[in-house]
Structures are given as structure tokens and as C-alpha cells.
mmCIF file of C-alpha atoms in Angstrom:
data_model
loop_
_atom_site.group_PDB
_atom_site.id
_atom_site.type_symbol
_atom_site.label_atom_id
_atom_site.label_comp_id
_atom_site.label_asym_id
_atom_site.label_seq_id
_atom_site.Cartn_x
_atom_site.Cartn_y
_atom_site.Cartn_z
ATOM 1 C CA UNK A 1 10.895 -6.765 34.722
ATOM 2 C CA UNK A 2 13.816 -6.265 32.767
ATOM 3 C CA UNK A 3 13.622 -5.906 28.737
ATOM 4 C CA UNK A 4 17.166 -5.553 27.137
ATOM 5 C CA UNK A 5 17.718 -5.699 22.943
ATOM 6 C CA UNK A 6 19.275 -8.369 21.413
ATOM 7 C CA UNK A 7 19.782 -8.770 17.721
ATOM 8 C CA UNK A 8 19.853 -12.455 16.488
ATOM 9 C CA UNK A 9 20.556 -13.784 12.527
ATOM 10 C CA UNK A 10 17.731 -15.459 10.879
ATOM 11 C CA UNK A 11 19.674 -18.861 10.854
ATOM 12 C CA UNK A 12 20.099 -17.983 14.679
ATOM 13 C CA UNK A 13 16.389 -17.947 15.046
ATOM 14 C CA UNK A 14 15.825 -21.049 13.062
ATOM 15 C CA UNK A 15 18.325 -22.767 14.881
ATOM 16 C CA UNK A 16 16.661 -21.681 18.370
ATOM 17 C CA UNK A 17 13.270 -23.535 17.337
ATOM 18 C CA UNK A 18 14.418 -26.317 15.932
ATOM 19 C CA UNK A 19 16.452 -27.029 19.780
ATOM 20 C CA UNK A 20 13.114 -25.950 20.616
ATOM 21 C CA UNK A 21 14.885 -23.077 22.745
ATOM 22 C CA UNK A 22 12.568 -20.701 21.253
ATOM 23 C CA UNK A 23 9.174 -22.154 21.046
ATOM 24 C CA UNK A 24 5.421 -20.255 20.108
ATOM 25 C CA UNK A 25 2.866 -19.325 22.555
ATOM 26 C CA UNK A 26 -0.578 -19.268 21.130
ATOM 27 C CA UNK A 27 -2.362 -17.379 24.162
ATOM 28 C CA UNK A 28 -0.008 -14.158 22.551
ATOM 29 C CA UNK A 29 -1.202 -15.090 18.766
ATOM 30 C CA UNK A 30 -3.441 -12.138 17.217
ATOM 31 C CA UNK A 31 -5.768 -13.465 14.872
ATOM 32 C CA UNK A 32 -6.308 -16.725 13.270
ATOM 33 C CA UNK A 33 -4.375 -18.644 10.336
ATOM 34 C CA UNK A 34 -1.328 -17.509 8.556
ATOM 35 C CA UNK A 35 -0.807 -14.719 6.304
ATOM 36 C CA UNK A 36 -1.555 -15.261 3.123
ATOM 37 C CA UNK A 37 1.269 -16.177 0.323
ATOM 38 C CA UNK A 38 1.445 -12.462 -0.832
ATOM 39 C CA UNK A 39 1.871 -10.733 2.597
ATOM 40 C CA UNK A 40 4.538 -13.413 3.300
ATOM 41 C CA UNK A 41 6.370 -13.002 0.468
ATOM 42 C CA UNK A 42 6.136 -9.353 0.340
ATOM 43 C CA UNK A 43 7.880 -9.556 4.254
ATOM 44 C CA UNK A 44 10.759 -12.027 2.810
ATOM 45 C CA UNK A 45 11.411 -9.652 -0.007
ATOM 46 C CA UNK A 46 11.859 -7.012 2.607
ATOM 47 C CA UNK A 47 14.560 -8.940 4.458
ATOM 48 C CA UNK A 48 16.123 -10.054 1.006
ATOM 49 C CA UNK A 49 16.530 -6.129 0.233
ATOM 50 C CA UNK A 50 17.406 -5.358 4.008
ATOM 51 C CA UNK A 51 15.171 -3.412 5.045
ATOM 52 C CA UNK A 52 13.932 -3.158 8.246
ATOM 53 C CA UNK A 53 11.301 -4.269 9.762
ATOM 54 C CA UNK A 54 9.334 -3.541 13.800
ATOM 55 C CA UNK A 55 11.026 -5.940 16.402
ATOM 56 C CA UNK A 56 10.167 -9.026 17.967
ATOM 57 C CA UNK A 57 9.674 -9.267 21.281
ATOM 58 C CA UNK A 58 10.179 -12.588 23.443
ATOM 59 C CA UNK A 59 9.989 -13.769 26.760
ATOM 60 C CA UNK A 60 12.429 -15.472 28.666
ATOM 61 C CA UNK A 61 11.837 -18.115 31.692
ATOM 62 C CA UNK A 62 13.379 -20.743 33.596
ATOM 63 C CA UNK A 63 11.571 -24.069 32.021
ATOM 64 C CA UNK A 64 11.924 -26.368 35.334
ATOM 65 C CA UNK A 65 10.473 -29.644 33.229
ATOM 66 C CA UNK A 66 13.802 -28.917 31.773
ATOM 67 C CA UNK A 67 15.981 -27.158 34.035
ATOM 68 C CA UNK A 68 17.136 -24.761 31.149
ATOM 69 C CA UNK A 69 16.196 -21.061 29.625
ATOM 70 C CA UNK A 70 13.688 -20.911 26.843
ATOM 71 C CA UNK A 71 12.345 -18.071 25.052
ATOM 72 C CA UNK A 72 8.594 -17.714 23.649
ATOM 73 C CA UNK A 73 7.488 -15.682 20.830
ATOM 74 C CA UNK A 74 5.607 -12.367 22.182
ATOM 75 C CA UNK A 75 4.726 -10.364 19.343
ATOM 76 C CA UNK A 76 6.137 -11.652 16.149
ATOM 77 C CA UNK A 77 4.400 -15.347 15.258
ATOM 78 C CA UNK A 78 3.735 -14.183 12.010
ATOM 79 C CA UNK A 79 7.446 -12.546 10.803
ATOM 80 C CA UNK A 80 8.494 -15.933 12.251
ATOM 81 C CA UNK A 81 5.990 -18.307 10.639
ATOM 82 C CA UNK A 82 6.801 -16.597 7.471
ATOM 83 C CA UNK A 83 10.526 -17.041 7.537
ATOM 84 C CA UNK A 84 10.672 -20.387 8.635
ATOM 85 C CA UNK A 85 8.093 -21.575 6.061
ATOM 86 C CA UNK A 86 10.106 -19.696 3.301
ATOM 87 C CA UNK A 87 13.345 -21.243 4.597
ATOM 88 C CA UNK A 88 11.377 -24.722 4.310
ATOM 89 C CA UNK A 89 10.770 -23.946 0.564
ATOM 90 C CA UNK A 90 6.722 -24.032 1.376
ATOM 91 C CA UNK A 91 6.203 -21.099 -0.880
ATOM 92 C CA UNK A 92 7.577 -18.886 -3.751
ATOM 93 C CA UNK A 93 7.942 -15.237 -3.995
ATOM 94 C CA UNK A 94 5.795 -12.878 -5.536
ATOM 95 C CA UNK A 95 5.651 -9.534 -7.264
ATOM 96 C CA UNK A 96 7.542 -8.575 -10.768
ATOM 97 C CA UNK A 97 11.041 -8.655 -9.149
ATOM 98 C CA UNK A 98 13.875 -11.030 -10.466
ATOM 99 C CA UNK A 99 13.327 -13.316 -7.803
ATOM 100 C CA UNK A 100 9.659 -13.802 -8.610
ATOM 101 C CA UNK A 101 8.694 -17.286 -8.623
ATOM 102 C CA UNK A 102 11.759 -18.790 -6.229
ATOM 103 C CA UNK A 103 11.502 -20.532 -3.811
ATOM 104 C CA UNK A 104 14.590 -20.352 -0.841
ATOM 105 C CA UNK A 105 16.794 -23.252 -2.398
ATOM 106 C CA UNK A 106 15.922 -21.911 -5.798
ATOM 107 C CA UNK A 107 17.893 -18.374 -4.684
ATOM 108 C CA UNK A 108 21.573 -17.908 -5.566
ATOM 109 C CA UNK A 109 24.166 -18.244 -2.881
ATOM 110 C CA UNK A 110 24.597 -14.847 -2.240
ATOM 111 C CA UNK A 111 21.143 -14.102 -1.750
ATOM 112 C CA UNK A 112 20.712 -17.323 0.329
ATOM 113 C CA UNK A 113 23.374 -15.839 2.675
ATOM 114 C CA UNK A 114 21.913 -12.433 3.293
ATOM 115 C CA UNK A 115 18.502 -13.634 3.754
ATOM 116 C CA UNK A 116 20.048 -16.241 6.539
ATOM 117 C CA UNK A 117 22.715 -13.435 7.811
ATOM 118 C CA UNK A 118 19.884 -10.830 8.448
ATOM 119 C CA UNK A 119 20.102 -9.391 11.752
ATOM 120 C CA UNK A 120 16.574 -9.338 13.253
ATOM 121 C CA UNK A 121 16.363 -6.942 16.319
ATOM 122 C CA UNK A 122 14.809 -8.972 19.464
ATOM 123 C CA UNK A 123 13.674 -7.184 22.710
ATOM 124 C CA UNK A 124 13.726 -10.169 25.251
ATOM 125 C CA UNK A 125 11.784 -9.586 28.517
ATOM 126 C CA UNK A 126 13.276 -11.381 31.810
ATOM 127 C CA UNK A 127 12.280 -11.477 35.105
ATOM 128 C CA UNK A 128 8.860 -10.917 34.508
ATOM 129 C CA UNK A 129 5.305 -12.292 35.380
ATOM 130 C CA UNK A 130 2.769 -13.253 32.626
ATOM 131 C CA UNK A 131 0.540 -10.413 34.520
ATOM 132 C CA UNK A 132 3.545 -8.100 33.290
ATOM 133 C CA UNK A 133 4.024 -8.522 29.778
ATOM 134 C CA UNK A 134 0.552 -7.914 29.081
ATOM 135 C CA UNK A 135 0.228 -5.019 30.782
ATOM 136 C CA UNK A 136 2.811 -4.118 29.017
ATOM 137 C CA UNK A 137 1.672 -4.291 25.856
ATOM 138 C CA UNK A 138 -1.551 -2.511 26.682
ATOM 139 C CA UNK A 139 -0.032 0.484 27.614
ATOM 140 C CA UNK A 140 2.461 0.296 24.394
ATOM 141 C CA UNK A 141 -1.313 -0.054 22.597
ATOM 142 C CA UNK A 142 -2.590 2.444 24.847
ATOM 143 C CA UNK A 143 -0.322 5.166 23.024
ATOM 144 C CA UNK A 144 -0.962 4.108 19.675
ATOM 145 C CA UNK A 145 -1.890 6.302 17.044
ATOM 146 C CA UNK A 146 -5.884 5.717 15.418
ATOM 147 C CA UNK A 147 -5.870 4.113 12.453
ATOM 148 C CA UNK A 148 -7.410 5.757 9.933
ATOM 149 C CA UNK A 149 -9.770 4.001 6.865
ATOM 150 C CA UNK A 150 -6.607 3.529 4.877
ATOM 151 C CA UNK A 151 -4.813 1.481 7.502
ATOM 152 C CA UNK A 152 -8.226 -0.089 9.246
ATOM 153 C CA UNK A 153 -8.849 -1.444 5.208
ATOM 154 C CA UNK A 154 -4.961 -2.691 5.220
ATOM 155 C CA UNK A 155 -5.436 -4.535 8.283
ATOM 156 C CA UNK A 156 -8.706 -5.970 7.652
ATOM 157 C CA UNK A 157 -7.723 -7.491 4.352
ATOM 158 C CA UNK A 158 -4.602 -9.818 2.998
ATOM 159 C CA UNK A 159 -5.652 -10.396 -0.125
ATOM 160 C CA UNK A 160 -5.104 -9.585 -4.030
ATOM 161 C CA UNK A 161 -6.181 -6.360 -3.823
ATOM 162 C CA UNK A 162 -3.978 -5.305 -0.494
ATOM 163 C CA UNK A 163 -0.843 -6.451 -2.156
ATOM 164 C CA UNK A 164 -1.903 -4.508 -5.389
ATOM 165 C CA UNK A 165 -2.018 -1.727 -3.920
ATOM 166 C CA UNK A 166 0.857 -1.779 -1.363
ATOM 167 C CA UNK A 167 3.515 -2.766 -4.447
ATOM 168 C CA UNK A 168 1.905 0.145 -6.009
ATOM 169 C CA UNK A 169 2.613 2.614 -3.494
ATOM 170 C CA UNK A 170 6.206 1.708 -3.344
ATOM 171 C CA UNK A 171 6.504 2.032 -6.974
ATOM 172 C CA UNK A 172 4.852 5.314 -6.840
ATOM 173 C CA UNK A 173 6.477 6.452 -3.811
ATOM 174 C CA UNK A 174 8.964 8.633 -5.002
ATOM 175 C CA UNK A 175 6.636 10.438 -7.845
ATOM 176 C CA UNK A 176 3.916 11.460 -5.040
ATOM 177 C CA UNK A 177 6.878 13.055 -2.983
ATOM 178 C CA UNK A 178 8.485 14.562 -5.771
ATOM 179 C CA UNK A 179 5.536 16.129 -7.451
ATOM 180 C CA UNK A 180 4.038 17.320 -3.983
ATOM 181 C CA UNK A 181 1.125 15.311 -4.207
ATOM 182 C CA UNK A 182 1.618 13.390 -0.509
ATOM 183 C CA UNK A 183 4.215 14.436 1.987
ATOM 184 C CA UNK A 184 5.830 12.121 3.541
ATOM 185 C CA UNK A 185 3.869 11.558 6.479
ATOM 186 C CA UNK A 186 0.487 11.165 4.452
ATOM 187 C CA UNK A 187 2.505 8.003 2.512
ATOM 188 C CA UNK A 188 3.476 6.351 6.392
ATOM 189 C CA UNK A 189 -0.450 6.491 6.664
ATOM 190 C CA UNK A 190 -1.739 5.472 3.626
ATOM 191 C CA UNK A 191 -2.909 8.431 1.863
ATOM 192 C CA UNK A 192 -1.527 7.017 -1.368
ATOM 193 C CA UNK A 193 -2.941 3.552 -1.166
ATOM 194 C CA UNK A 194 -6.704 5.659 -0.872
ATOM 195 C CA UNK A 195 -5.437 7.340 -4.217
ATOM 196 C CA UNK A 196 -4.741 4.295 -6.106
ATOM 197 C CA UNK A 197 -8.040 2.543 -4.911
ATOM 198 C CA UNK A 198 -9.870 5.772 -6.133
ATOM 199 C CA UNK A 199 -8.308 5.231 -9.328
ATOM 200 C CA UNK A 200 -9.196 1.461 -9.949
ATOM 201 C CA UNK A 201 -12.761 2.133 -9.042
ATOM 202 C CA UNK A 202 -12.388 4.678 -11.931
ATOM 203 C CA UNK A 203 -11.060 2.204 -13.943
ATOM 204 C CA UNK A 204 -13.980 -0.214 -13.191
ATOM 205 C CA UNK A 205 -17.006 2.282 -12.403
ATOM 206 C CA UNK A 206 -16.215 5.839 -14.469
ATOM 207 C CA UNK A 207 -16.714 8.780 -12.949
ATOM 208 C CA UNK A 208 -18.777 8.108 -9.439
ATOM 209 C CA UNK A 209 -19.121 9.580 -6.185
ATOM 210 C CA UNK A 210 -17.265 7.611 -3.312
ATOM 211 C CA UNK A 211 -16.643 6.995 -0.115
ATOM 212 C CA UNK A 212 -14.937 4.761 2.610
ATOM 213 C CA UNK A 213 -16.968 1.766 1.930
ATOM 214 C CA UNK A 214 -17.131 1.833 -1.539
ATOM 215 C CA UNK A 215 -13.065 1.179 -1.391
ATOM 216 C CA UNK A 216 -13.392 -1.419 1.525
ATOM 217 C CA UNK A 217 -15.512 -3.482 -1.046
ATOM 218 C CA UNK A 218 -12.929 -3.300 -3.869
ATOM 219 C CA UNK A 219 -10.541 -4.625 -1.064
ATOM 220 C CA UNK A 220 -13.203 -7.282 0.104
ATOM 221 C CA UNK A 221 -14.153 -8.231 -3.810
ATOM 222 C CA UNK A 222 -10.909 -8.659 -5.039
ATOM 223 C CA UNK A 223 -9.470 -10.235 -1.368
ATOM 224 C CA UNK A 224 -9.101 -13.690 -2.920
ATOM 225 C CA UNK A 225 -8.326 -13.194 -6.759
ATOM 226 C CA UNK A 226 -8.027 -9.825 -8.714
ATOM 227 C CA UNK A 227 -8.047 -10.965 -11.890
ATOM 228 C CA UNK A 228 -7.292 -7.646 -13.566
ATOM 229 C CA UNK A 229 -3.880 -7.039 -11.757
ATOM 230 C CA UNK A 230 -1.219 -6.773 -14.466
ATOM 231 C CA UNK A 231 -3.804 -4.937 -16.638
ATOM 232 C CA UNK A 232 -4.904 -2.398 -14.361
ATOM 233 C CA UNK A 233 -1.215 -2.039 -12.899
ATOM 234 C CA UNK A 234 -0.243 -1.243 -16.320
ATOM 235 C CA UNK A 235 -2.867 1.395 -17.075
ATOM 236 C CA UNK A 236 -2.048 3.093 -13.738
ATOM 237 C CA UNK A 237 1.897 2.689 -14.287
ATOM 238 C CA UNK A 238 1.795 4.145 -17.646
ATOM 239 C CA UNK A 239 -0.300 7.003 -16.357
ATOM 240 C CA UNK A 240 1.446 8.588 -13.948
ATOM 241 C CA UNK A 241 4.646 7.813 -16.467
ATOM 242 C CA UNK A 242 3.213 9.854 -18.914
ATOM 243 C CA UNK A 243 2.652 12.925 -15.717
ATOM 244 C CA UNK A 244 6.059 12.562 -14.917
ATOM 245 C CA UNK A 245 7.655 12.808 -18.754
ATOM 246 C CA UNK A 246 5.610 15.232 -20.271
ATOM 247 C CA UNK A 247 3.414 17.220 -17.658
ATOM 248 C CA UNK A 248 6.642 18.236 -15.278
ATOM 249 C CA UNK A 249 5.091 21.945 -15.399
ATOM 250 C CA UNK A 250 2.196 20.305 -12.961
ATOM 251 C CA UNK A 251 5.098 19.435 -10.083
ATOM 252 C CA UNK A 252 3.555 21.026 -6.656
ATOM 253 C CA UNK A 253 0.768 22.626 -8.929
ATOM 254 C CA UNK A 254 -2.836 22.600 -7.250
ATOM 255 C CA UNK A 255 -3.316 19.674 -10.205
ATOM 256 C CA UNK A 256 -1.200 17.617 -8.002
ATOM 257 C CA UNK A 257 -4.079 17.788 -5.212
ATOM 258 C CA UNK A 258 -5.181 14.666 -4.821
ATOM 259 C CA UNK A 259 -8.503 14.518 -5.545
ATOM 260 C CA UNK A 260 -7.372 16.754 -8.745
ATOM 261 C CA UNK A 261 -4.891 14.096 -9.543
ATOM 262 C CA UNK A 262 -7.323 11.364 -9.620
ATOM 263 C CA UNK A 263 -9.464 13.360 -12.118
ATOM 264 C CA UNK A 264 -6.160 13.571 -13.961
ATOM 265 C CA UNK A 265 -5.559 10.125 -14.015
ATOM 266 C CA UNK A 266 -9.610 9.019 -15.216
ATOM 267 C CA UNK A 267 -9.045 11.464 -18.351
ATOM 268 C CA UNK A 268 -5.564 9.794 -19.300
ATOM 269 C CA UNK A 269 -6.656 6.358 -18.678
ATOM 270 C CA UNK A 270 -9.739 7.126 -20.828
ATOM 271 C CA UNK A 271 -8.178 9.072 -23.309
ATOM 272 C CA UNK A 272 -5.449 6.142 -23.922
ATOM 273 C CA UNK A 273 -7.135 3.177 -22.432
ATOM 274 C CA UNK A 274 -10.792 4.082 -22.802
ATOM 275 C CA UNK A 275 -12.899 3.378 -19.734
ATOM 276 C CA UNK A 276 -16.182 1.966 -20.902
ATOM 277 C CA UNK A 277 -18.171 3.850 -18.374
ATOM 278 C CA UNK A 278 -17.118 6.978 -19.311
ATOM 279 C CA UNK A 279 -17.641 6.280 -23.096
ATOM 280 C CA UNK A 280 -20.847 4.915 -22.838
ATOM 281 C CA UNK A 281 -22.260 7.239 -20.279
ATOM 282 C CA UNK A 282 -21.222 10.260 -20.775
ATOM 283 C CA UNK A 283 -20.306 9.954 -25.047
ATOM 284 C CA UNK A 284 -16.999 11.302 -25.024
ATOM 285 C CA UNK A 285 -14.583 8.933 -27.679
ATOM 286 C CA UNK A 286 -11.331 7.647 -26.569
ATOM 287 C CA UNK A 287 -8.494 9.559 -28.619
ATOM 288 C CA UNK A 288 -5.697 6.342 -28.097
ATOM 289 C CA UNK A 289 -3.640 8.828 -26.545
ATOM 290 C CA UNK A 290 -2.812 10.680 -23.492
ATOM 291 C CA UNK A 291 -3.354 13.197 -25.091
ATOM 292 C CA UNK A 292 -3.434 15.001 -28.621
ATOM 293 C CA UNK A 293 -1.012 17.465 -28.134
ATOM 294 C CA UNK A 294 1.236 17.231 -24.627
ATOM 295 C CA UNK A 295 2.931 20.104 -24.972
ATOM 296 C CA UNK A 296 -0.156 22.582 -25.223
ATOM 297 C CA UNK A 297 -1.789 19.837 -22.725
ATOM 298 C CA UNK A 298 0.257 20.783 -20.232
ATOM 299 C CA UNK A 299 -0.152 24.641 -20.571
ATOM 300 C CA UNK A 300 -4.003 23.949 -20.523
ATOM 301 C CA UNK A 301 -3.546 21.624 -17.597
ATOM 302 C CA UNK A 302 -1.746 24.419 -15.695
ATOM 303 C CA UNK A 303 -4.069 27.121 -16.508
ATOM 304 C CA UNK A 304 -6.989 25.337 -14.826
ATOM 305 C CA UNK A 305 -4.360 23.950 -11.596
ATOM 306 C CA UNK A 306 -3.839 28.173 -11.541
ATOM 307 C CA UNK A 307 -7.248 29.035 -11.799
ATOM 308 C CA UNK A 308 -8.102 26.620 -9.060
ATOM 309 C CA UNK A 309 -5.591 28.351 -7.054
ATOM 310 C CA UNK A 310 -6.621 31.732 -7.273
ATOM 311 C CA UNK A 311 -10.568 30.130 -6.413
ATOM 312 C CA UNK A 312 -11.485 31.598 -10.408
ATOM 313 C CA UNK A 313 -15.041 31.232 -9.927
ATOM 314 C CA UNK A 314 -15.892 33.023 -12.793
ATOM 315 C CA UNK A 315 -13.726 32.754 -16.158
ATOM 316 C CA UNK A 316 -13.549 30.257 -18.623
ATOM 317 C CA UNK A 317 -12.320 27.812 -15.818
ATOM 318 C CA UNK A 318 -15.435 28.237 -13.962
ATOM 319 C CA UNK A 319 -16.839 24.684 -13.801
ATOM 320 C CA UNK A 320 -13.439 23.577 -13.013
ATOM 321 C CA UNK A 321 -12.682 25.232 -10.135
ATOM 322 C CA UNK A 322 -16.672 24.633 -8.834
ATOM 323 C CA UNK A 323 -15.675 21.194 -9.277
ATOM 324 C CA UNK A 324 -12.791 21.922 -6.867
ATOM 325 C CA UNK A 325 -14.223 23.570 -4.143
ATOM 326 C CA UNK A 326 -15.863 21.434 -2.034
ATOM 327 C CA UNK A 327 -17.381 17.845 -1.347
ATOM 328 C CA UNK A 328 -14.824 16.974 -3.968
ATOM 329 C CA UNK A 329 -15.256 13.477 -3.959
ATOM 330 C CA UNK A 330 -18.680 13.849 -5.476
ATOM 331 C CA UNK A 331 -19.824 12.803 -8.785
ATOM 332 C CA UNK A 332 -21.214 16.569 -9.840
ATOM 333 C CA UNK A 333 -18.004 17.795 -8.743
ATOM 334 C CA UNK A 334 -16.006 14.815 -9.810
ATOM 335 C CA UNK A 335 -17.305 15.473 -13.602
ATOM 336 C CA UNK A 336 -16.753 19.004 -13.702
ATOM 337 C CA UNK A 337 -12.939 18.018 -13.103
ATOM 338 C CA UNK A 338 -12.737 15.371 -15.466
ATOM 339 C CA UNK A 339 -14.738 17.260 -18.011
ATOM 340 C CA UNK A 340 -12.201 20.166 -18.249
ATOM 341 C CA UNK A 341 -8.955 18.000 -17.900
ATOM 342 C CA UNK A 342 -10.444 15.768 -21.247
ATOM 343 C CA UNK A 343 -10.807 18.814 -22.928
ATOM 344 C CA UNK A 344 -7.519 19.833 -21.969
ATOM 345 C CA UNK A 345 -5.605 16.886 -23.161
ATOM 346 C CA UNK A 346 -7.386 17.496 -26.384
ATOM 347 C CA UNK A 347 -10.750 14.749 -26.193
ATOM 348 C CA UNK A 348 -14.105 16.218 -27.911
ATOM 349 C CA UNK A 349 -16.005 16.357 -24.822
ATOM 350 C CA UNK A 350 -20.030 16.816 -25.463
ATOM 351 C CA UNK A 351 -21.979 19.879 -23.963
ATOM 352 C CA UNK A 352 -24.419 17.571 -23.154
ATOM 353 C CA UNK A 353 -21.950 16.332 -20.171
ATOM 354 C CA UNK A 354 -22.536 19.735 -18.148
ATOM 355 C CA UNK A 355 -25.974 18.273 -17.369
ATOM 356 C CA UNK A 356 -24.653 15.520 -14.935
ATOM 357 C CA UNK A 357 -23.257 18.915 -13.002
ATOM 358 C CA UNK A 358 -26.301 19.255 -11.030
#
């Protein structure tokens, strides 16, 4: 078995199937159906702002009904489907992009040309048996990392909600690296895309205890329509905007842990947006601002991210810092954070709240 790396254009590849020189095998295809629109247009807009993407692997084999060399599709029917559906104007693009709403013909000529011009790396096996190639690609699975619940929910679902949340983490990419929250590693597997599903069941539920399955359902509720996209997106865009412009002191802080930041983000969001659960449950008043008074909102917000540093378990940041200490994704815990950081930003926050500590 010999596998060497080839790197064809996408009109090279189109060009291939239509001669029918490349054609599909469906004993390789994993899964059912296609994607759905929003995973395929989030691939095309990757090759449209070239960047890269796994290969494709094919195999090649004397066809003797022919007497000529043709190549089958391995491991890349979807990437495939998807380009050749978008180059047959079957669907338009998503997102909030400039080419939202276009279809291929619809796209300039430049664009036209790089999508077409795209260089799509291409192992192609030869000299192989059938046997081969699938042992081959159980011992390539064989050394593949777990996934973990972020990844397992990304792969399970294709919906709304997925593509929510994946355009989400690349627009909030570079302000979890910056401000320490993720490293870079923890983004490749998802750790953000957990965040920002903690933070729209915030949105929709207050402040709650959660766990693995309670974000699998948002994905699995919202998989076919999430009606509350652009609303939600804004709320959580405008957020972390706010973070970046006028709580800078917090960069790297223990505020930026992530279960802290999530507590951040429910007392913003309420504070600004109101969240009806948190009103209504626990009586603390929206102000219609981030908060009252930024500046002395983000000396506040540091003292507790300091307090919860130095593990301040007595001290007017008490509750806090209980709150951060363990089982952290618990309600108690949960409104012990959110609790202080309201106060903080300057929201009249009832004693009457400490209750739902125990």
C-alpha cells in the first residue's frame, strides 16, 4: 500500500466527478443524509477565507469495466457534497458576513476564482486492498484523542444551536485568549463553546445548577430552529464588549475563571438586559446598565477576583469566595457569585437572596 499527497483545485475536483474519474463510495459514508445548510455553509466560508481544512483521502484502482484509473472518495463525502452543491447554486451562505445570503453565481469574480482555485490537500492510496484501507483507518481512529462532552455535543448535533455557538467562539476567540480565560488548547476542544451554552441557559433559566445534559438539551431543543439567535447573540456580544472596554483591570484575574466569568456575564446581561428569572425569583431590579458606575465596578470586581485568589474565607468577600471554592457549577454556589458581582456593578441586591445559599 502506497499513500502519497496530492493537492488538487476545487474546479479540479469538480471536473474529476463530472468525467466520473472520481466517483463516491457509500460503504465509506459515516452517517446518514447531508449536512445541514449551516454546517455547509459554514465549511464554504472556510474555503472562501482560505483556511484550511483536514484532508481527503481517496482510493485509487484500475476500473477493468473501463480499462482506466478512477479514484473513490475515502473520507471526505461530506467536504465534497458540500462544495459541489454550493458550486451548483443549491444553497446560500449563512452567518452575518458580506456574503450572507449568496449563492456561488451570486459571488463576485474574484471571490468565484479563489473559491474554484483552492488547493484541497488529497492523500490518494494505491496499490492497496479494500481489507487495507480499513484497517487503516482503524488504527488512525485507534490513536484518536476522547472526545470530551463539548465535542461528543458538536458531533451529535448540526443544528441552530451548533452553528450559534461555533460562530460565537470564533468571534470570541481572541478575547478568551487575551484575557486568560481559555488557553489555547482548551478553545481546539471546546471549552469555550461549554461557556457560551452556560451563558444562554442563563439567559433562558437564571441562575441554576447544571450539568452535561442540561446543555445537550439546549443543543437538541434548538437543533432545528433557535428562534432567539440574533437576540441572544447580541446580549452575549455586547457583554463581553463591555469586559473588554471598561473592565481591562480583570485580564488574567481569577474573575476571568470560567465559571467566574459566567457569573460575570448573568449580572451584566441582567443588569442591562434583565433576565426575567433572576428578577422575578430572586427580586433584584434591572439597572439598564452594565453597570452604575464602571470605573469603581471594576475596582469592586477586582477586589472579589483577589479575594478569591488569596481563598478569603472570611472578610467582607466571604460568600464570594465560598461560592468559588468548590462544586462551582451549583446553584448555592452559583448565587453567591452572582450575588456579589450585582452588587459590584452597582444593582440593589436583596438580603433576602443569601437564603437560596444553602
Amino acid at each position: 500500500m502506497n499513500i502519497n499527497n496530492n493537492n488538487y483545485s476545487i474546479i479540479e475536483l469538480i471536473q474529476m466527478l463530472d468525467r466520473k474519474d472520481l466517483v463516491v463510495n457509500r460503504d465509506y459514508q459515516r452517517g446518514s443524509g447531508l449536512w445541514p445548510i449551516p454546517a455547509r455553509s459554514y465549511f464554504i466560508d472556510t474555503i472562501i477565507e482560505e483556511y484550511p481544512f483536514p484532508k481527503i483521502y481517496m482510493y485509487e484502482y484500475m476500473d477493468k469495466a473501463v480499462r482506466g484509473i478512477r479514484k473513490e472518495i475515502v473520507d471526505g463525502q461530506q467536504r465534497i457534497s458540500a462544495i459541489t452543491s454550493f458550486y451548483n447554486n443549491e444553497f446560500s451562505l449563512q452567518g452575518d458576513g458580506p456574503n450572507k445570503g449568496k449563492k456561488f453565481s451570486d459571488l463576485d469574480d474574484d471571490l468565484q476564482e479563489r473559491f474554484l482555485s483552492y488547493s484541497v490537500s488529497v492523500d490518494v492510496i494505491r496499490n492497496a486492498k479494500r481489507s487495507q484501507i480499513l484497517q487503516m483507518f482503524r488504527r488512525m481512529n485507534a490513536f484518536t484523542m476522547p472526545l470530551n462532552e463539548a465535542e461528543k455535543r458538536h458531533s451529535s448535533f448540526h443544528g441552530s444551536f451548533k452553528w450559534f455557538v461555533n460562530d460565537l467562539s470564533d468571534e470570541l476567540n481572541e478575547f478568551f485568549i487575551e484575557f486568560g480565560v481559555f488557553t489555547s488548547k482548551q478553545v481546539t476542544r471546546m471549552a469555550d463553546s461549554t461557556l457560551i451554552s452556560d451563558c444562554v441557559l442563563s439567559l433562558e433559566r437564571g441562575i441554576v445548577s447544571t450539568n452535561g445534559s442540561d446543555l445537550k438539551n439546549l443543543y437538541e431543543k434548538y437543533d432545528d430552529n433557535f428562534p432567539n439567535a440574533d437576540e441572544y447573540r447580541r446580549i452575549i456580544i455586547d457583554s463581553f464588549e463591555f469586559i473588554a472596554q471598561n473592565l481591562g483591570e480583570l485580564r488574567k484575574s481569577y474573575m476571568m475563571k470560567p465559571y467566574a466569568l459566567q457569573s460575570l456575564f448573568t449580572g451584566l446581561a441582567h443588569n442591562r438586559f434583565r433576565i426575567k428569572a433572576i428578577q422575578e425569583g430572586y427580586g433584584v431590579e434591572p439597572i439598564g446598565a452594565f453597570a452604575a458606575d464602571p470605573a469603581l465596578s471594576a475596582e469592586r470586581l477586582l477586589a472579589l477576583a483577589n479575594a478569591h485568589e488569596g481563598k478569603e474565607t472570611e472578610g467582607p468577600h466571604a460568600r464570594y469566595v465560598w461560592g468559588c471554592l468548590s462544586t462551582t457549577d451549583r446553584r448555592p454556589r452559583r448565587t453567591a457569585r452572582v450575588a456579589a458581582i450585582l452588587r459590584a456593578l452597582g444593582a440593589a441586591v436583596p438580603d433576602a437572596v443569601d437564603a437560596h445559599l444553602t
